[in-house]
């Protein structure tokens, strides 16, 4: 028995240390001028499973603007959950902060594994309605989820605080109790986690081990400047042929190039695939000359194809958080493990313990509005691809969103002031919970924040077709959360991980069909 446990521990340690991963380099010069069957821009939540899948048959260059997560306790160790958001800088930190034009602070992952390397690790599938709406194949979706889950997903052991939150959700009437579930079901449930029961995170980067390492090259600390296009024959059709990139940290004036292989049969040529996230993918399209003519000309960017919808339809689920504790505590940080899904899936409620400093945390309970009407847009801030673009989400800009937010805050107050939560924290339960409707609307307007589930900017049937190919050009796809018109399930991470595997298989099948 002791020997079996020892072997299990060794396996877990090897999984979390990055052993078995493909070749990685930060040397842009080494990659410059080389050719690959596929080039994936963004080694994040979707990019890594996509690279692993395509590598089964083809060579893949995976370009990540950040560094490696391996050996970094800020990524790997559950005790440091939340710390990356406290230690940010403009160009090198593993989390890149930005403030939307709405004035709301937000963050993006800038490390191999993307946001799956810095988030709470809560894993929950999308609703079946979301899968149907996207026209995805149910069987392949199920297989792709299970492929991810067999490699990086664990069933959590609840902490005391998560047990308490669970009872608080039930007290507030968020029923039924569903126990542990991977599915997005109404009521209160325990979700899965990217943290294993040793407290080690397994981000999307670990999925690279499931590919063919001989076929994957990972270029770290490199930021893509634009996609390279060439005209096809005598037509005006442009085809993606590669990328231009720079070092993320130094000597940014030097531009490097990598190219797609050119097989004899051009119809079976691979693609440049943008998986750079909700802000990154539309930004790269714009920098590459795909977008609104007026906007591109204002930055002296040559037009490849006019596509006015690039950067449109941006959404970020509005969230309100209430502090359950009355003062900071010296508790370890805790990611959420349980969730309340209420009012016909419209409200999502979770709780954690968020670090304020090295030795203090607060315990917010937060809710998000799952299906907001309000939409915004993204535009360039500069032609430096390392800088954040400008984005405005227009949180709660419709009357319906504001009305729904007031209902959500009422429910959130019931959870936060529940007897279970109050007794655990030693708070005195408040007899009067509910503010007036005007006060609730004011609370929503003045305290709206992000749940870090932004999406849009490269929507399907707006910027890309149902195969995620960008309209107006050849050889270019976008596969990530920028293609979503809503945030699926409790949060989008599980579905983005699935999407990389799913679309990778679809591309392999399409390429195989072309060959035959």
mmCIF file of N, CA and C in Angstrom, residues 226-338:
data_model
loop_
_atom_site.group_PDB
_atom_site.id
_atom_site.type_symbol
_atom_site.label_atom_id
_atom_site.label_comp_id
_atom_site.label_asym_id
_atom_site.label_seq_id
_atom_site.Cartn_x
_atom_site.Cartn_y
_atom_site.Cartn_z
ATOM 1 N N UNK A 226 1.716 41.206 -35.910
ATOM 2 C CA UNK A 226 0.686 41.143 -36.953
ATOM 3 C C UNK A 226 0.803 39.825 -37.693
ATOM 4 N N UNK A 227 -0.225 39.540 -38.475
ATOM 5 C CA UNK A 227 -0.244 38.377 -39.362
ATOM 6 C C UNK A 227 0.317 38.812 -40.715
ATOM 7 N N UNK A 228 1.128 37.946 -41.331
ATOM 8 C CA UNK A 228 1.676 38.208 -42.665
ATOM 9 C C UNK A 228 0.715 37.636 -43.714
ATOM 10 N N UNK A 229 0.367 38.454 -44.708
ATOM 11 C CA UNK A 229 -0.528 38.013 -45.781
ATOM 12 C C UNK A 229 0.165 38.133 -47.140
ATOM 13 N N UNK A 230 -0.230 37.243 -48.050
ATOM 14 C CA UNK A 230 0.151 37.354 -49.461
ATOM 15 C C UNK A 230 -1.111 37.204 -50.295
ATOM 16 N N UNK A 231 -1.116 37.862 -51.469
ATOM 17 C CA UNK A 231 -2.259 37.721 -52.368
ATOM 18 C C UNK A 231 -2.184 36.383 -53.095
ATOM 19 N N UNK A 232 -3.360 35.786 -53.284
ATOM 20 C CA UNK A 232 -3.475 34.485 -53.946
ATOM 21 C C UNK A 232 -3.584 34.676 -55.454
ATOM 22 N N UNK A 233 -2.534 34.331 -56.191
ATOM 23 C CA UNK A 233 -2.583 34.380 -57.653
ATOM 24 C C UNK A 233 -2.964 35.748 -58.175
ATOM 25 N N UNK A 234 -3.878 35.753 -59.162
ATOM 26 C CA UNK A 234 -4.314 37.013 -59.771
ATOM 27 C C UNK A 234 -5.482 37.650 -59.026
ATOM 28 N N UNK A 235 -5.997 36.939 -58.036
ATOM 29 C CA UNK A 235 -7.161 37.474 -57.311
ATOM 30 C C UNK A 235 -6.712 38.483 -56.256
ATOM 31 N N UNK A 236 -7.683 39.136 -55.682
ATOM 32 C CA UNK A 236 -7.399 40.068 -54.589
ATOM 33 C C UNK A 236 -7.505 39.388 -53.229
ATOM 34 N N UNK A 237 -7.669 38.070 -53.219
ATOM 35 C CA UNK A 237 -7.825 37.320 -51.968
ATOM 36 C C UNK A 237 -6.472 37.214 -51.257
ATOM 37 N N UNK A 238 -6.488 37.552 -49.983
ATOM 38 C CA UNK A 238 -5.272 37.457 -49.179
ATOM 39 C C UNK A 238 -5.271 36.146 -48.388
ATOM 40 N N UNK A 239 -4.107 35.513 -48.311
ATOM 41 C CA UNK A 239 -3.938 34.304 -47.498
ATOM 42 C C UNK A 239 -2.867 34.554 -46.445
ATOM 43 N N UNK A 240 -3.173 34.121 -45.206
ATOM 44 C CA UNK A 240 -2.196 34.228 -44.130
ATOM 45 C C UNK A 240 -1.029 33.292 -44.415
ATOM 46 N N UNK A 241 0.185 33.822 -44.283
ATOM 47 C CA UNK A 241 1.385 33.035 -44.561
ATOM 48 C C UNK A 241 2.331 32.945 -43.369
ATOM 49 N N UNK A 242 2.024 33.677 -42.287
ATOM 50 C CA UNK A 242 2.906 33.636 -41.134
ATOM 51 C C UNK A 242 2.613 34.777 -40.183
ATOM 52 N N UNK A 243 3.588 35.073 -39.322
ATOM 53 C CA UNK A 243 3.415 36.131 -38.320
ATOM 54 C C UNK A 243 4.691 36.956 -38.196
ATOM 55 N N UNK A 244 4.515 38.195 -37.782
ATOM 56 C CA UNK A 244 5.626 39.030 -37.336
ATOM 57 C C UNK A 244 5.548 39.111 -35.811
ATOM 58 N N UNK A 245 6.695 39.013 -35.145
ATOM 59 C CA UNK A 245 6.680 39.063 -33.685
ATOM 60 C C UNK A 245 7.917 39.771 -33.155
ATOM 61 N N UNK A 246 7.823 40.184 -31.903
ATOM 62 C CA UNK A 246 8.919 40.891 -31.230
ATOM 63 C C UNK A 246 9.164 40.242 -29.874
ATOM 64 N N UNK A 247 10.313 40.523 -29.287
ATOM 65 C CA UNK A 247 10.540 40.136 -27.903
ATOM 66 C C UNK A 247 9.583 40.916 -27.015
ATOM 67 N N UNK A 248 9.014 40.255 -26.025
ATOM 68 C CA UNK A 248 8.061 40.936 -25.140
ATOM 69 C C UNK A 248 8.736 41.925 -24.212
ATOM 70 N N UNK A 249 10.028 41.717 -23.896
ATOM 71 C CA UNK A 249 10.649 42.473 -22.809
ATOM 72 C C UNK A 249 11.739 43.430 -23.256
ATOM 73 N N UNK A 250 12.487 43.082 -24.297
ATOM 74 C CA UNK A 250 13.628 43.947 -24.644
ATOM 75 C C UNK A 250 13.830 43.978 -26.146
ATOM 76 N N UNK A 251 14.549 45.001 -26.601
ATOM 77 C CA UNK A 251 14.856 45.169 -28.019
ATOM 78 C C UNK A 251 13.605 44.992 -28.883
ATOM 79 N N UNK A 252 12.559 45.709 -28.503
ATOM 80 C CA UNK A 252 11.264 45.520 -29.165
ATOM 81 C C UNK A 252 11.224 46.121 -30.568
ATOM 82 N N UNK A 253 12.270 46.831 -30.971
ATOM 83 C CA UNK A 253 12.294 47.399 -32.317
ATOM 84 C C UNK A 253 12.640 46.366 -33.377
ATOM 85 N N UNK A 254 13.215 45.254 -32.953
ATOM 86 C CA UNK A 254 13.593 44.222 -33.911
ATOM 87 C C UNK A 254 12.414 43.295 -34.176
ATOM 88 N N UNK A 255 12.069 43.132 -35.435
ATOM 89 C CA UNK A 255 10.912 42.316 -35.824
ATOM 90 C C UNK A 255 11.389 40.999 -36.422
ATOM 91 N N UNK A 256 10.803 39.912 -35.946
ATOM 92 C CA UNK A 256 11.107 38.570 -36.441
ATOM 93 C C UNK A 256 9.892 38.036 -37.207
ATOM 94 N N UNK A 257 10.143 36.973 -37.989
ATOM 95 C CA UNK A 257 9.050 36.365 -38.750
ATOM 96 C C UNK A 257 9.104 34.840 -38.622
ATOM 97 N N UNK A 258 7.923 34.229 -38.623
ATOM 98 C CA UNK A 258 7.797 32.779 -38.760
ATOM 99 C C UNK A 258 6.729 32.525 -39.808
ATOM 100 N N UNK A 259 6.832 31.394 -40.513
ATOM 101 C CA UNK A 259 5.994 31.179 -41.694
ATOM 102 C C UNK A 259 5.271 29.838 -41.624
ATOM 103 N N UNK A 260 4.193 29.754 -42.406
ATOM 104 C CA UNK A 260 3.503 28.489 -42.592
ATOM 105 C C UNK A 260 4.186 27.692 -43.687
ATOM 106 N N UNK A 261 4.238 26.375 -43.510
ATOM 107 C CA UNK A 261 4.721 25.504 -44.576
ATOM 108 C C UNK A 261 3.812 25.613 -45.791
ATOM 109 N N UNK A 262 4.381 25.425 -46.960
ATOM 110 C CA UNK A 262 3.613 25.487 -48.205
ATOM 111 C C UNK A 262 3.635 24.115 -48.868
ATOM 112 N N UNK A 263 2.620 23.291 -48.619
ATOM 113 C CA UNK A 263 2.581 21.977 -49.281
ATOM 114 C C UNK A 263 2.272 22.122 -50.758
ATOM 115 N N UNK A 264 2.499 21.048 -51.492
ATOM 116 C CA UNK A 264 2.238 21.090 -52.941
ATOM 117 C C UNK A 264 0.780 21.429 -53.240
ATOM 118 N N UNK A 265 -0.111 20.863 -52.440
ATOM 119 C CA UNK A 265 -1.534 21.132 -52.621
ATOM 120 C C UNK A 265 -1.923 22.291 -51.708
ATOM 121 N N UNK A 266 -2.034 23.492 -52.270
ATOM 122 C CA UNK A 266 -2.268 24.677 -51.452
ATOM 123 C C UNK A 266 -3.593 24.627 -50.709
ATOM 124 N N UNK A 267 -4.548 23.830 -51.211
ATOM 125 C CA UNK A 267 -5.859 23.759 -50.550
ATOM 126 C C UNK A 267 -5.767 23.090 -49.184
ATOM 127 N N UNK A 268 -4.678 22.329 -48.964
ATOM 128 C CA UNK A 268 -4.536 21.645 -47.682
ATOM 129 C C UNK A 268 -3.533 22.347 -46.764
ATOM 130 N N UNK A 269 -3.218 23.601 -47.081
ATOM 131 C CA UNK A 269 -2.265 24.346 -46.261
ATOM 132 C C UNK A 269 -2.858 24.615 -44.882
ATOM 133 N N UNK A 270 -1.961 24.703 -43.885
ATOM 134 C CA UNK A 270 -2.397 24.988 -42.522
ATOM 135 C C UNK A 270 -2.785 26.440 -42.331
ATOM 136 N N UNK A 271 -3.008 26.812 -41.072
ATOM 137 C CA UNK A 271 -3.533 28.138 -40.748
ATOM 138 C C UNK A 271 -2.686 28.828 -39.683
ATOM 139 N N UNK A 272 -2.789 30.134 -39.678
ATOM 140 C CA UNK A 272 -2.462 30.922 -38.488
ATOM 141 C C UNK A 272 -3.745 30.977 -37.668
ATOM 142 N N UNK A 273 -3.656 30.630 -36.389
ATOM 143 C CA UNK A 273 -4.841 30.588 -35.527
ATOM 144 C C UNK A 273 -4.627 31.526 -34.346
ATOM 145 N N UNK A 274 -5.503 32.481 -34.196
ATOM 146 C CA UNK A 274 -5.443 33.413 -33.062
ATOM 147 C C UNK A 274 -6.214 32.829 -31.889
ATOM 148 N N UNK A 275 -5.509 32.587 -30.800
ATOM 149 C CA UNK A 275 -6.119 32.154 -29.539
ATOM 150 C C UNK A 275 -5.590 33.050 -28.428
ATOM 151 N N UNK A 276 -5.573 34.345 -28.720
ATOM 152 C CA UNK A 276 -4.946 35.329 -27.844
ATOM 153 C C UNK A 276 -5.909 35.945 -26.845
ATOM 154 N N UNK A 277 -7.159 35.468 -26.824
ATOM 155 C CA UNK A 277 -8.101 35.930 -25.815
ATOM 156 C C UNK A 277 -9.001 37.052 -26.295
ATOM 157 N N UNK A 278 -9.909 37.442 -25.419
ATOM 158 C CA UNK A 278 -10.956 38.400 -25.779
ATOM 159 C C UNK A 278 -10.398 39.759 -26.155
ATOM 160 N N UNK A 279 -9.323 40.174 -25.532
ATOM 161 C CA UNK A 279 -8.699 41.437 -25.924
ATOM 162 C C UNK A 279 -7.643 41.213 -26.998
ATOM 163 N N UNK A 280 -6.884 40.120 -26.884
ATOM 164 C CA UNK A 280 -5.741 39.921 -27.758
ATOM 165 C C UNK A 280 -6.090 39.602 -29.199
ATOM 166 N N UNK A 281 -7.092 38.749 -29.425
ATOM 167 C CA UNK A 281 -7.392 38.336 -30.807
ATOM 168 C C UNK A 281 -7.947 39.469 -31.665
ATOM 169 N N UNK A 282 -8.953 40.229 -31.193
ATOM 170 C CA UNK A 282 -9.386 41.360 -32.025
ATOM 171 C C UNK A 282 -8.292 42.416 -32.194
ATOM 172 N N UNK A 283 -7.451 42.583 -31.164
ATOM 173 C CA UNK A 283 -6.346 43.538 -31.282
ATOM 174 C C UNK A 283 -5.392 43.128 -32.412
ATOM 175 N N UNK A 284 -5.046 41.843 -32.494
ATOM 176 C CA UNK A 284 -4.128 41.379 -33.537
ATOM 177 C C UNK A 284 -4.773 41.494 -34.919
ATOM 178 N N UNK A 285 -6.073 41.191 -35.023
ATOM 179 C CA UNK A 285 -6.753 41.379 -36.306
ATOM 180 C C UNK A 285 -6.641 42.836 -36.757
ATOM 181 N N UNK A 286 -6.898 43.761 -35.856
ATOM 182 C CA UNK A 286 -6.818 45.179 -36.201
ATOM 183 C C UNK A 286 -5.397 45.566 -36.606
ATOM 184 N N UNK A 287 -4.415 45.122 -35.839
ATOM 185 C CA UNK A 287 -3.018 45.435 -36.154
ATOM 186 C C UNK A 287 -2.587 44.819 -37.479
ATOM 187 N N UNK A 288 -3.292 43.769 -37.905
ATOM 188 C CA UNK A 288 -2.976 43.085 -39.165
ATOM 189 C C UNK A 288 -3.732 43.669 -40.356
ATOM 190 N N UNK A 289 -4.558 44.693 -40.121
ATOM 191 C CA UNK A 289 -5.278 45.337 -41.219
ATOM 192 C C UNK A 289 -6.658 44.779 -41.480
ATOM 193 N N UNK A 290 -7.242 44.125 -40.479
ATOM 194 C CA UNK A 290 -8.593 43.575 -40.609
ATOM 195 C C UNK A 290 -9.492 44.288 -39.608
ATOM 196 N N UNK A 291 -10.415 45.090 -40.107
ATOM 197 C CA UNK A 291 -11.283 45.852 -39.221
ATOM 198 C C UNK A 291 -11.937 47.000 -39.947
ATOM 199 N N UNK A 292 -12.369 47.986 -39.181
ATOM 200 C CA UNK A 292 -13.007 49.176 -39.743
ATOM 201 C C UNK A 292 -11.976 50.034 -40.472
ATOM 202 N N UNK A 293 -12.270 50.389 -41.710
ATOM 203 C CA UNK A 293 -11.341 51.207 -42.498
ATOM 204 C C UNK A 293 -10.997 52.510 -41.782
ATOM 205 N N UNK A 294 -12.000 53.185 -41.271
ATOM 206 C CA UNK A 294 -11.770 54.479 -40.619
ATOM 207 C C UNK A 294 -10.831 54.323 -39.421
ATOM 208 N N UNK A 295 -11.061 53.282 -38.619
ATOM 209 C CA UNK A 295 -10.241 53.084 -37.425
ATOM 210 C C UNK A 295 -8.801 52.719 -37.810
ATOM 211 N N UNK A 296 -8.646 51.828 -38.782
ATOM 212 C CA UNK A 296 -7.300 51.404 -39.183
ATOM 213 C C UNK A 296 -6.523 52.555 -39.815
ATOM 214 N N UNK A 297 -7.189 53.342 -40.643
ATOM 215 C CA UNK A 297 -6.501 54.459 -41.283
ATOM 216 C C UNK A 297 -6.040 55.505 -40.275
ATOM 217 N N UNK A 298 -6.750 55.619 -39.154
ATOM 218 C CA UNK A 298 -6.331 56.576 -38.119
ATOM 219 C C UNK A 298 -5.010 56.170 -37.481
ATOM 220 N N UNK A 299 -4.600 54.894 -37.651
ATOM 221 C CA UNK A 299 -3.305 54.418 -37.152
ATOM 222 C C UNK A 299 -2.340 54.103 -38.304
ATOM 223 N N UNK A 300 -2.706 54.534 -39.514
ATOM 224 C CA UNK A 300 -1.874 54.310 -40.703
ATOM 225 C C UNK A 300 -1.588 52.825 -40.928
ATOM 226 N N UNK A 301 -2.593 51.979 -40.674
ATOM 227 C CA UNK A 301 -2.471 50.545 -40.892
ATOM 228 C C UNK A 301 -3.071 50.210 -42.264
ATOM 229 N N UNK A 302 -2.309 49.511 -43.092
ATOM 230 C CA UNK A 302 -2.790 49.137 -44.430
ATOM 231 C C UNK A 302 -3.969 48.178 -44.312
ATOM 232 N N UNK A 303 -4.965 48.380 -45.151
ATOM 233 C CA UNK A 303 -6.179 47.569 -45.102
ATOM 234 C C UNK A 303 -5.977 46.254 -45.847
ATOM 235 N N UNK A 304 -6.192 45.146 -45.156
ATOM 236 C CA UNK A 304 -6.221 43.833 -45.796
ATOM 237 C C UNK A 304 -7.651 43.488 -46.203
ATOM 238 N N UNK A 305 -8.571 43.642 -45.262
ATOM 239 C CA UNK A 305 -9.991 43.474 -45.580
ATOM 240 C C UNK A 305 -10.813 44.283 -44.584
ATOM 241 N N UNK A 306 -11.859 44.945 -45.097
ATOM 242 C CA UNK A 306 -12.746 45.710 -44.226
ATOM 243 C C UNK A 306 -13.695 44.755 -43.508
ATOM 244 N N UNK A 307 -13.657 44.796 -42.190
ATOM 245 C CA UNK A 307 -14.520 43.948 -41.376
ATOM 246 C C UNK A 307 -14.917 44.755 -40.150
ATOM 247 N N UNK A 308 -16.006 45.503 -40.305
ATOM 248 C CA UNK A 308 -16.383 46.489 -39.294
ATOM 249 C C UNK A 308 -16.705 45.882 -37.936
ATOM 250 N N UNK A 309 -17.032 44.589 -37.895
ATOM 251 C CA UNK A 309 -17.464 43.986 -36.632
ATOM 252 C C UNK A 309 -16.319 43.529 -35.734
ATOM 253 N N UNK A 310 -15.084 43.662 -36.212
ATOM 254 C CA UNK A 310 -13.952 43.331 -35.334
ATOM 255 C C UNK A 310 -13.945 44.285 -34.132
ATOM 256 N N UNK A 311 -13.936 43.718 -32.941
ATOM 257 C CA UNK A 311 -13.960 44.530 -31.718
ATOM 258 C C UNK A 311 -15.350 44.891 -31.240
ATOM 259 N N UNK A 312 -16.381 44.500 -31.997
ATOM 260 C CA UNK A 312 -17.761 44.802 -31.599
ATOM 261 C C UNK A 312 -18.322 43.645 -30.753
ATOM 262 N N UNK A 313 -19.415 43.936 -30.036
ATOM 263 C CA UNK A 313 -20.083 42.912 -29.235
ATOM 264 C C UNK A 313 -19.309 42.497 -27.998
ATOM 265 N N UNK A 314 -18.471 43.396 -27.481
ATOM 266 C CA UNK A 314 -17.704 43.081 -26.276
ATOM 267 C C UNK A 314 -18.629 43.051 -25.060
ATOM 268 N N UNK A 315 -18.498 42.005 -24.254
ATOM 269 C CA UNK A 315 -19.290 41.892 -23.031
ATOM 270 C C UNK A 315 -18.418 41.426 -21.870
ATOM 271 N N UNK A 316 -18.746 41.910 -20.703
ATOM 272 C CA UNK A 316 -18.142 41.401 -19.467
ATOM 273 C C UNK A 316 -19.270 41.298 -18.456
ATOM 274 N N UNK A 317 -19.479 40.108 -17.907
ATOM 275 C CA UNK A 317 -20.600 39.913 -16.987
ATOM 276 C C UNK A 317 -20.481 40.837 -15.785
ATOM 277 N N UNK A 318 -21.459 41.731 -15.579
ATOM 278 C CA UNK A 318 -21.388 42.619 -14.411
ATOM 279 C C UNK A 318 -21.508 41.825 -13.125
ATOM 280 N N UNK A 319 -20.722 42.213 -12.151
ATOM 281 C CA UNK A 319 -20.664 41.493 -10.889
ATOM 282 C C UNK A 319 -20.749 42.473 -9.730
ATOM 283 N N UNK A 320 -21.326 42.000 -8.646
ATOM 284 C CA UNK A 320 -21.346 42.742 -7.376
ATOM 285 C C UNK A 320 -20.790 41.813 -6.299
ATOM 286 N N UNK A 321 -19.922 42.325 -5.462
ATOM 287 C CA UNK A 321 -19.355 41.538 -4.360
ATOM 288 C C UNK A 321 -19.672 42.215 -3.037
ATOM 289 N N UNK A 322 -20.081 41.423 -2.066
ATOM 290 C CA UNK A 322 -20.301 41.909 -0.704
ATOM 291 C C UNK A 322 -19.303 41.204 0.215
ATOM 292 N N UNK A 323 -18.712 41.961 1.125
ATOM 293 C CA UNK A 323 -17.766 41.377 2.070
ATOM 294 C C UNK A 323 -18.524 40.677 3.182
ATOM 295 N N UNK A 324 -18.238 39.385 3.347
ATOM 296 C CA UNK A 324 -18.899 38.620 4.409
ATOM 297 C C UNK A 324 -18.255 38.890 5.758
ATOM 298 N N UNK A 325 -16.942 39.142 5.752
ATOM 299 C CA UNK A 325 -16.251 39.433 7.011
ATOM 300 C C UNK A 325 -16.226 40.941 7.253
ATOM 301 N N UNK A 326 -16.120 41.327 8.519
ATOM 302 C CA UNK A 326 -16.186 42.747 8.872
ATOM 303 C C UNK A 326 -14.814 43.399 8.914
ATOM 304 N N UNK A 327 -13.770 42.601 9.078
ATOM 305 C CA UNK A 327 -12.396 43.097 9.088
ATOM 306 C C UNK A 327 -11.513 42.069 8.374
ATOM 307 N N UNK A 328 -10.322 42.477 7.909
ATOM 308 C CA UNK A 328 -9.406 41.496 7.314
ATOM 309 C C UNK A 328 -8.992 40.433 8.329
ATOM 310 N N UNK A 329 -8.680 39.236 7.805
ATOM 311 C CA UNK A 329 -8.266 38.117 8.649
ATOM 312 C C UNK A 329 -6.935 37.561 8.169
ATOM 313 N N UNK A 330 -6.281 36.844 9.052
ATOM 314 C CA UNK A 330 -5.042 36.148 8.668
ATOM 315 C C UNK A 330 -5.379 34.707 8.269
ATOM 316 N N UNK A 331 -6.209 34.587 7.251
ATOM 317 C CA UNK A 331 -6.578 33.278 6.709
ATOM 318 C C UNK A 331 -5.834 33.076 5.396
ATOM 319 N N UNK A 332 -5.560 31.834 5.027
ATOM 320 C CA UNK A 332 -4.937 31.606 3.717
ATOM 321 C C UNK A 332 -5.927 31.919 2.599
ATOM 322 N N UNK A 333 -5.436 32.316 1.442
ATOM 323 C CA UNK A 333 -6.329 32.536 0.293
ATOM 324 C C UNK A 333 -7.043 31.245 -0.096
ATOM 325 N N UNK A 334 -8.250 31.399 -0.617
ATOM 326 C CA UNK A 334 -9.059 30.235 -1.016
ATOM 327 C C UNK A 334 -9.789 30.522 -2.321
ATOM 328 N N UNK A 335 -9.619 29.675 -3.325
ATOM 329 C CA UNK A 335 -10.450 29.808 -4.525
ATOM 330 C C UNK A 335 -11.835 29.234 -4.263
ATOM 331 N N UNK A 336 -12.824 29.608 -5.049
ATOM 332 C CA UNK A 336 -14.181 29.057 -4.869
ATOM 333 C C UNK A 336 -14.237 27.581 -5.230
ATOM 334 N N UNK A 337 -15.068 26.840 -4.497
ATOM 335 C CA UNK A 337 -15.287 25.413 -4.775
ATOM 336 C C UNK A 337 -16.769 25.077 -4.936
ATOM 337 N N UNK A 338 -17.638 25.943 -4.434
ATOM 338 C CA UNK A 338 -19.078 25.726 -4.562
ATOM 339 C C UNK A 338 -19.703 26.910 -5.282
#
